[in-house]
CSV table of N, CA and C in Angstrom, one decimal:
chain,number,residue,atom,x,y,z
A,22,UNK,N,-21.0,-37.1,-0.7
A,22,UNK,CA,-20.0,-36.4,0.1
A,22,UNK,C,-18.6,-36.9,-0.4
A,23,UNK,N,-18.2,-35.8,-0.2
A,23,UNK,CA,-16.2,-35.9,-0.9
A,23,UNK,C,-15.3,-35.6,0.4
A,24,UNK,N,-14.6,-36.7,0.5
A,24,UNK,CA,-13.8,-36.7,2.2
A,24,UNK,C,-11.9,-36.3,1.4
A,25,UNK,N,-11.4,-35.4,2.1
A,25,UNK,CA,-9.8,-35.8,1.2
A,25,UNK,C,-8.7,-35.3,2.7
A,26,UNK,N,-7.7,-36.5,2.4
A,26,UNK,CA,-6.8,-36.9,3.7
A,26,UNK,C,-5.8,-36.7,3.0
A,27,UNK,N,-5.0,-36.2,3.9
A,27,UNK,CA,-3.8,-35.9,3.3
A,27,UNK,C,-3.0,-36.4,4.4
A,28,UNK,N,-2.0,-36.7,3.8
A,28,UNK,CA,-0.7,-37.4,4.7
A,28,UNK,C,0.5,-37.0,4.1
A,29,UNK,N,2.2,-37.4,4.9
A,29,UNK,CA,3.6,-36.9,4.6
A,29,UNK,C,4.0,-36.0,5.0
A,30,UNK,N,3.4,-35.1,6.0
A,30,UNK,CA,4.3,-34.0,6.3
A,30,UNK,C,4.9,-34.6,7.9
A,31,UNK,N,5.6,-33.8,8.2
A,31,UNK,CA,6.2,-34.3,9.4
A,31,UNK,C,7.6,-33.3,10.1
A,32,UNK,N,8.3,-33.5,10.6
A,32,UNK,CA,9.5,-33.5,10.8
A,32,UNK,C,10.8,-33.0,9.8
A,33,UNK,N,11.1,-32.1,9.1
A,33,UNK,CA,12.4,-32.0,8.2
A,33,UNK,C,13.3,-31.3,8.5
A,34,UNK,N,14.6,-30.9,8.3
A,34,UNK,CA,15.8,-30.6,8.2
A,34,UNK,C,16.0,-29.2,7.0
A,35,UNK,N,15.7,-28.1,7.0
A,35,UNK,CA,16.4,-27.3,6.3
A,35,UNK,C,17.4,-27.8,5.2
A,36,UNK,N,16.8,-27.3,4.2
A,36,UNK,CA,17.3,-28.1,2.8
A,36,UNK,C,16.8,-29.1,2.3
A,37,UNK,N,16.2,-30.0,2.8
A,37,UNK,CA,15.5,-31.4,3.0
A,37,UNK,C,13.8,-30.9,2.0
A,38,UNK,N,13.8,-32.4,1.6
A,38,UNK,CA,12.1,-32.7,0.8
A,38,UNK,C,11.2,-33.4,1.7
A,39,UNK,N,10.4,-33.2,1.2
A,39,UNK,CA,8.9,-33.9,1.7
A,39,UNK,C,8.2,-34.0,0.6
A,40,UNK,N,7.0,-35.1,0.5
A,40,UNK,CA,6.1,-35.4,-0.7
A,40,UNK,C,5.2,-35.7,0.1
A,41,UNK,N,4.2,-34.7,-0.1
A,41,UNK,CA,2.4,-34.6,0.7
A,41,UNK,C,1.6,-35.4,-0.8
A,42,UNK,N,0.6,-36.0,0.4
A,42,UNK,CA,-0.2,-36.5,-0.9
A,42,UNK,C,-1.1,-35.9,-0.2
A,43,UNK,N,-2.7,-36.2,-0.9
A,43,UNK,CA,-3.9,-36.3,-0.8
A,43,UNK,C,-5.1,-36.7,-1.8
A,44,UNK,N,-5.7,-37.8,-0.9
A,44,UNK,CA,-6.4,-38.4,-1.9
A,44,UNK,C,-8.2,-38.2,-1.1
A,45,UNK,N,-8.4,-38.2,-2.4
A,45,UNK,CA,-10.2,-37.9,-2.3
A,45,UNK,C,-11.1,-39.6,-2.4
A,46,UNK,N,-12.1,-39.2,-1.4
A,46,UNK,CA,-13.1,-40.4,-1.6
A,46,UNK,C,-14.5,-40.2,-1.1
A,47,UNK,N,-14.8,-40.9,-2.1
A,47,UNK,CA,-16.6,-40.6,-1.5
A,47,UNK,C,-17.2,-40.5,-2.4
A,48,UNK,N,-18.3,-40.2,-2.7
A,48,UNK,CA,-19.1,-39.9,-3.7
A,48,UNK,C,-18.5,-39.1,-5.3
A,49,UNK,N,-18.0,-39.0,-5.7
A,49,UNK,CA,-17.4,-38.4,-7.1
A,49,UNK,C,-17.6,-38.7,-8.0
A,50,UNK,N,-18.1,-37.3,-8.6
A,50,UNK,CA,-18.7,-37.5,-10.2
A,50,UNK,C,-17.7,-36.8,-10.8
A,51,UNK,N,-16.6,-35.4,-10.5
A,51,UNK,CA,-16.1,-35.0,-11.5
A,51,UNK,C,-15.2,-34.0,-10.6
A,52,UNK,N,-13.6,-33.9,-10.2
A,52,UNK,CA,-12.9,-33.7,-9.7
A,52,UNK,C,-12.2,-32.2,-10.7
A,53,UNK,N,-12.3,-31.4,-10.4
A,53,UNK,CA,-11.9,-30.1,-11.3
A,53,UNK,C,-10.4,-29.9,-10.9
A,54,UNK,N,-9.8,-28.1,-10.5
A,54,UNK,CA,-9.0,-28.0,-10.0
A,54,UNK,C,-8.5,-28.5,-8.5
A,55,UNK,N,-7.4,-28.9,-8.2
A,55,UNK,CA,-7.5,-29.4,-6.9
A,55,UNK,C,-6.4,-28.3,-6.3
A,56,UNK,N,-5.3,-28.2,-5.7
A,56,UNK,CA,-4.7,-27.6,-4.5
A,56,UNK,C,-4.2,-27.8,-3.1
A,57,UNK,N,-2.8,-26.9,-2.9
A,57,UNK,CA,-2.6,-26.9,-1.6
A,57,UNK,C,-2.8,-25.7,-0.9
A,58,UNK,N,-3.1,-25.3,0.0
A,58,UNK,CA,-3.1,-24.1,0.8
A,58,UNK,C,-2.1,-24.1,2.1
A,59,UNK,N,-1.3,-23.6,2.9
A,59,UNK,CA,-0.7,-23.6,4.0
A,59,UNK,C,-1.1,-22.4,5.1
A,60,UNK,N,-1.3,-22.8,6.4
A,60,UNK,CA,-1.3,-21.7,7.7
A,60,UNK,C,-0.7,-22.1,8.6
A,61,UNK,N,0.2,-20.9,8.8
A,61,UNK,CA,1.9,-20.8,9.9
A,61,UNK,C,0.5,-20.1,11.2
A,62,UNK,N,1.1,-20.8,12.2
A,62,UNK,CA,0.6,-20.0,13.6
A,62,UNK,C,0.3,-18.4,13.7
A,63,UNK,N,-0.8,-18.0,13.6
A,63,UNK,CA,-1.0,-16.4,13.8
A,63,UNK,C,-1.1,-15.8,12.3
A,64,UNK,N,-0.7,-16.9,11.3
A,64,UNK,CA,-1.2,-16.4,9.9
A,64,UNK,C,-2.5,-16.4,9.0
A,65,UNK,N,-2.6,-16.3,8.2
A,65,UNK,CA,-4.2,-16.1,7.6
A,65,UNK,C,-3.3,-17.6,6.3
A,66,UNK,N,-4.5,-18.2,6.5
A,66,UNK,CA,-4.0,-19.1,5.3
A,66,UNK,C,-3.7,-18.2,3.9
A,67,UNK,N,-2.5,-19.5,3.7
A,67,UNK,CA,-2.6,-19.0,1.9
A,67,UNK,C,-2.0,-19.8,0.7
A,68,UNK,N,-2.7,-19.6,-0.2
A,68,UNK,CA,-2.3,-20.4,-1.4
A,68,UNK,C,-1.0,-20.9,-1.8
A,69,UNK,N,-0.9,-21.8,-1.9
A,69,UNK,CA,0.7,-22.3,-2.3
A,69,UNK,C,0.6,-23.1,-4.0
A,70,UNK,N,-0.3,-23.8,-4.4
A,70,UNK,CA,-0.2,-24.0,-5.3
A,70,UNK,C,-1.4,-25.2,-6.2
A,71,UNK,N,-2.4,-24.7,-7.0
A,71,UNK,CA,-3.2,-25.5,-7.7
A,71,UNK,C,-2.5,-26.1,-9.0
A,72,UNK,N,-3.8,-26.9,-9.3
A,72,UNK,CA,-3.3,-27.8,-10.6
A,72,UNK,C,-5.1,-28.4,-11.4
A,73,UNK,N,-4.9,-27.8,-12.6
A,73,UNK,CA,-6.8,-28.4,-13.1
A,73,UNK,C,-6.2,-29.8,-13.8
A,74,UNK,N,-7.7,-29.8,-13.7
A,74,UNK,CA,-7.7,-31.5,-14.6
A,74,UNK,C,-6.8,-31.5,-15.7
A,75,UNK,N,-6.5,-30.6,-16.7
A,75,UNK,CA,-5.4,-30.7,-18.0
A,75,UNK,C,-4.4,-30.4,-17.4
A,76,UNK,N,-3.9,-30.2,-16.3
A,76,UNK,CA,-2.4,-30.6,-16.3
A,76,UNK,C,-1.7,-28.9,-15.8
A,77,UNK,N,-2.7,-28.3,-15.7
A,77,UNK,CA,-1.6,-26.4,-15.9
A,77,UNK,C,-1.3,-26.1,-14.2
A,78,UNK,N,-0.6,-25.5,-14.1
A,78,UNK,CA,0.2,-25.6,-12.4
A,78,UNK,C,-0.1,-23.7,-12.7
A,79,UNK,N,-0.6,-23.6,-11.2
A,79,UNK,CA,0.4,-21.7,-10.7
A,79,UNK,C,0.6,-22.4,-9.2
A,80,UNK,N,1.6,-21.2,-8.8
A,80,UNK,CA,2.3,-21.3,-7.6
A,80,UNK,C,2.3,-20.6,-6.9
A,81,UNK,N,2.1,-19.8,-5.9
A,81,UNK,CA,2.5,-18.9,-5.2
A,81,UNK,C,4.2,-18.6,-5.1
A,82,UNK,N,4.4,-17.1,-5.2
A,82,UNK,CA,6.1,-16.7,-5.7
A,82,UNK,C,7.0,-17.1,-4.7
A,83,UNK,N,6.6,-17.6,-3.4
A,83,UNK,CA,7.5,-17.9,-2.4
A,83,UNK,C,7.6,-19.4,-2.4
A,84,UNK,N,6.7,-19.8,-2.9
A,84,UNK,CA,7.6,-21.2,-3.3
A,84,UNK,C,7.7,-22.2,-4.7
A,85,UNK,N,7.8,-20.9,-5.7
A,85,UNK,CA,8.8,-21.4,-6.8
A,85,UNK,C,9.6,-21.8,-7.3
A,86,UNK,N,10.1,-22.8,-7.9
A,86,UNK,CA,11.3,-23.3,-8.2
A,86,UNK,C,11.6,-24.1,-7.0
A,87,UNK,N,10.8,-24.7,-6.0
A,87,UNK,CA,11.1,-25.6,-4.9
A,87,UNK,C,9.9,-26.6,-4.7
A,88,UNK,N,8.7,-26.1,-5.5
A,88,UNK,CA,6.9,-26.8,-5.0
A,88,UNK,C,7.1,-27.2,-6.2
A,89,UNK,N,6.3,-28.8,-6.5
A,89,UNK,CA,5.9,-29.2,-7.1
A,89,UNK,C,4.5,-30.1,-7.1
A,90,UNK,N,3.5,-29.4,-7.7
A,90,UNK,CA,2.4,-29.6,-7.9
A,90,UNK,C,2.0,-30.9,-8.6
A,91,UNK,N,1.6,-31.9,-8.5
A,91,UNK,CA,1.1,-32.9,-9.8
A,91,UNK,C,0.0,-33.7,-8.8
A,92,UNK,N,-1.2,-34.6,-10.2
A,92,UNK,CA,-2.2,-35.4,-9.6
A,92,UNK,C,-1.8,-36.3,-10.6
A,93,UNK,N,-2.8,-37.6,-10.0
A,93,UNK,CA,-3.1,-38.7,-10.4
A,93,UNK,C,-4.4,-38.7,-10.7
A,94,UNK,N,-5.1,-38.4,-12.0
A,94,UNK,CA,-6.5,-38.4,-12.1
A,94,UNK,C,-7.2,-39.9,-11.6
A,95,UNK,N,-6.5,-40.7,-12.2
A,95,UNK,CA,-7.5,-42.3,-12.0
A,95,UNK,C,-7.3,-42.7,-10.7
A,96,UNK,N,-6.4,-42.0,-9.6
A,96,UNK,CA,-6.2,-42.1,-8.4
A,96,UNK,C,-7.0,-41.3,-7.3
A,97,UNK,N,-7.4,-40.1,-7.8
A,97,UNK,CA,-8.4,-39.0,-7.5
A,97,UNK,C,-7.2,-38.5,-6.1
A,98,UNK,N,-6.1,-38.2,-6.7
A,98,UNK,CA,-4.7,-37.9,-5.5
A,98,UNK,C,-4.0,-36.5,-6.4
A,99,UNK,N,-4.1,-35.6,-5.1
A,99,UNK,CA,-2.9,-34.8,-5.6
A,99,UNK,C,-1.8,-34.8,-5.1
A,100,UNK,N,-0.8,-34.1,-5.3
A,100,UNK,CA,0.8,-34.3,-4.6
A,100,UNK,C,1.8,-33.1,-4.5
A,101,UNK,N,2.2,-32.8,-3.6
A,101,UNK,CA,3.2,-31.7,-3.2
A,101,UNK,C,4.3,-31.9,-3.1
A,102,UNK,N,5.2,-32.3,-3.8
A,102,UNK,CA,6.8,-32.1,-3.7
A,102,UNK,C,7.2,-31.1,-3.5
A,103,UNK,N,7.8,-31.4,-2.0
A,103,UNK,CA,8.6,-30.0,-1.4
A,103,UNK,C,10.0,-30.1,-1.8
A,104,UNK,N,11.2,-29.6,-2.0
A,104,UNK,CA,12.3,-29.4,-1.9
A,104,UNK,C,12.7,-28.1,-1.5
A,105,UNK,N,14.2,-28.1,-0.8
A,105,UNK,CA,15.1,-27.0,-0.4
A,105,UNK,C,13.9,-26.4,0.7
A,106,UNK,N,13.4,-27.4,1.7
A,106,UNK,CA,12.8,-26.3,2.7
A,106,UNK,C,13.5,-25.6,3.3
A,107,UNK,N,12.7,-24.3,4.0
A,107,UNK,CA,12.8,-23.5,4.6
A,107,UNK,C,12.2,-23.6,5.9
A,108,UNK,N,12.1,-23.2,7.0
A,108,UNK,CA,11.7,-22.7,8.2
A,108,UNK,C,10.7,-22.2,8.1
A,109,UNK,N,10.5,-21.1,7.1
A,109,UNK,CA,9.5,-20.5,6.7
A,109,UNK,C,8.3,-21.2,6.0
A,110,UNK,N,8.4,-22.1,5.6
A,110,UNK,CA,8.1,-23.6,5.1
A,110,UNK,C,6.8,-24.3,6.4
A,111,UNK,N,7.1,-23.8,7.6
A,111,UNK,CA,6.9,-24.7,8.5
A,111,UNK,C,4.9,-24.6,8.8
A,112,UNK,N,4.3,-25.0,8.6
A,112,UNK,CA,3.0,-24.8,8.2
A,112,UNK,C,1.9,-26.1,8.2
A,113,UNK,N,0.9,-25.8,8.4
A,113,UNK,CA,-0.2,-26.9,8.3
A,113,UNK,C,-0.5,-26.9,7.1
A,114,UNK,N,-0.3,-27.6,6.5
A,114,UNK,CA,-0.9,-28.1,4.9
A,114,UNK,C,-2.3,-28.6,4.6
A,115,UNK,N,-3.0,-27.9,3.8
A,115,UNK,CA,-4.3,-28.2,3.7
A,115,UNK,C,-4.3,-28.6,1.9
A,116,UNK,N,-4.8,-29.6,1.9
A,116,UNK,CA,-5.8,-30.1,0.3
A,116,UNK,C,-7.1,-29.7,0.2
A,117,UNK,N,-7.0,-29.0,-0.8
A,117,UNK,CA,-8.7,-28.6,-1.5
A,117,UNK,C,-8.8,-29.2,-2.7
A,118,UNK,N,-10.3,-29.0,-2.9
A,118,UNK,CA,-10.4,-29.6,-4.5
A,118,UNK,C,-11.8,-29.0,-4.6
A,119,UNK,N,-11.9,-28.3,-5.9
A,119,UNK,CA,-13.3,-28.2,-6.4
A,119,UNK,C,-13.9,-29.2,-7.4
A,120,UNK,N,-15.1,-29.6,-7.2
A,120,UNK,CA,-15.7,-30.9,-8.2
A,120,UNK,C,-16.8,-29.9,-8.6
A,121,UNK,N,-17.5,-31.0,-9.2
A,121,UNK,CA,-19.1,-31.1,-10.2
A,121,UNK,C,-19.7,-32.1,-9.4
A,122,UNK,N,-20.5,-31.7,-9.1
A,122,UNK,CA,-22.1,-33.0,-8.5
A,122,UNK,C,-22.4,-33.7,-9.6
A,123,UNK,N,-23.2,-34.6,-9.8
A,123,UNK,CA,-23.8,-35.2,-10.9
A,123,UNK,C,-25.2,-34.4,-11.5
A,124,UNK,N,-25.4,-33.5,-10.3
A,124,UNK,CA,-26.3,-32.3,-10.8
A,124,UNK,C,-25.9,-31.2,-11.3
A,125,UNK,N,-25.0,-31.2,-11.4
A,125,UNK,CA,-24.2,-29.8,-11.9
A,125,UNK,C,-23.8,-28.9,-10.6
A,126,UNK,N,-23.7,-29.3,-9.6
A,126,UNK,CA,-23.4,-28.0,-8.4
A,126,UNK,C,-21.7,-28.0,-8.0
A,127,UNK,N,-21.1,-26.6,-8.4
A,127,UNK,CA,-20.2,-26.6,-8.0
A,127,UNK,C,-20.1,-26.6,-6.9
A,128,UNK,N,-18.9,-27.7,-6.0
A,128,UNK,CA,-18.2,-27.9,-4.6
A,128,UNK,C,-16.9,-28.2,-4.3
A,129,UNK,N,-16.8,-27.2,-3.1
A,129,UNK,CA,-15.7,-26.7,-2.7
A,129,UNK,C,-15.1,-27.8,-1.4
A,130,UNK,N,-14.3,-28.6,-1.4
A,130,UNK,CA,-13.9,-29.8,-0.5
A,130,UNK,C,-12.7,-29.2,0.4
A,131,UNK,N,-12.2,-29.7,1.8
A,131,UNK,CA,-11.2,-29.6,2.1
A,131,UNK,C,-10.8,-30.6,3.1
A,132,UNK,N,-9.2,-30.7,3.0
A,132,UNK,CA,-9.0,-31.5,3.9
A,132,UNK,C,-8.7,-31.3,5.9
A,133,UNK,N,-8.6,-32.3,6.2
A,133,UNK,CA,-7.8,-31.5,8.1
A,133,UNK,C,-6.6,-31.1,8.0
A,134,UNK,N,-6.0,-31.4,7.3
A,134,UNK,CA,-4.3,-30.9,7.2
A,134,UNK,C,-3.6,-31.7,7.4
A,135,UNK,N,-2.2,-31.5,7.3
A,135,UNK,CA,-0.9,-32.1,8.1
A,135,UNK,C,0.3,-31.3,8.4
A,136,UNK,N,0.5,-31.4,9.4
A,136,UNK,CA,2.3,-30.4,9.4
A,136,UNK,C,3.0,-30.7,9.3
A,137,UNK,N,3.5,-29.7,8.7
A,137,UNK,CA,4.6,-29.9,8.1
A,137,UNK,C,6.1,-29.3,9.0
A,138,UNK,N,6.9,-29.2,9.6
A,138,UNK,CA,7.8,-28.4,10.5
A,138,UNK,C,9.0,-28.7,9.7
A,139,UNK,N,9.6,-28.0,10.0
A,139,UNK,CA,11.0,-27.6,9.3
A,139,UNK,C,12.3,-26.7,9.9
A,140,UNK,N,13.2,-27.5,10.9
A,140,UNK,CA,13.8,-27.2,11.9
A,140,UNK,C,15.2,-28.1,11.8
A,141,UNK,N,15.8,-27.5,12.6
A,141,UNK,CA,17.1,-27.9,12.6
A,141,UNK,C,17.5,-28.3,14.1
């Protein structure tokens, strides 16, 4: 079993950053792409931004040039640097990560979230 907790969101200020982490533990044989997802109240979750084991980032177009994606392989952690929030911004942050079993079975992990709010 693969448990991943994410922490850092909280409270911010319009225009203001935040740095989400999330780290994975438990059983781990082979950590693939990992990811953030976000859901605003009454919304359908959605993609904000992955990152695979070599290093290649996409983003979702609403928060480009403000999200930044990066992991720590030997830490089994990924990370969300937010800058220039928005209001729109304001959302429950979810970590996923797909692995490898030591059997070969692809698995789909996630975490409980954290919010993130963004208010003035």
């Amino acid at each position: 079993q693969v448990q991943l907790v994410e922490s850092g969101g909280g409270l911010v200020q319009p225009g203001g950053s935040l740095r989400l982490s999330c780290a994975a533990s438990g059983r781990i044989f082979r950590l693939n792409a990992m990811g953030w997802y976000r859901q605003a109240p009454g919304k359908q979750r959605e993609l904000v931004a992955t990152i695979t084991s070599g290093g290649s980032t996409k983003y979702a177009d609403s928060v480009k040039g403000r999200f930044t994606i990066s992991r720590d392989n030997a830490k089994n952690t990924v990370y969300l640097q937010i800058d220039s929030l928005k209001p729109e911004d304001t959302a429950v942050y979810y970590c996923n990560a797909v692995g490898t079993s030591s059997m070969g079975y692809v698995m789909d992990y996630w975490g409980k979230g954290t919010l993130v709010t963004v208010s003035s």
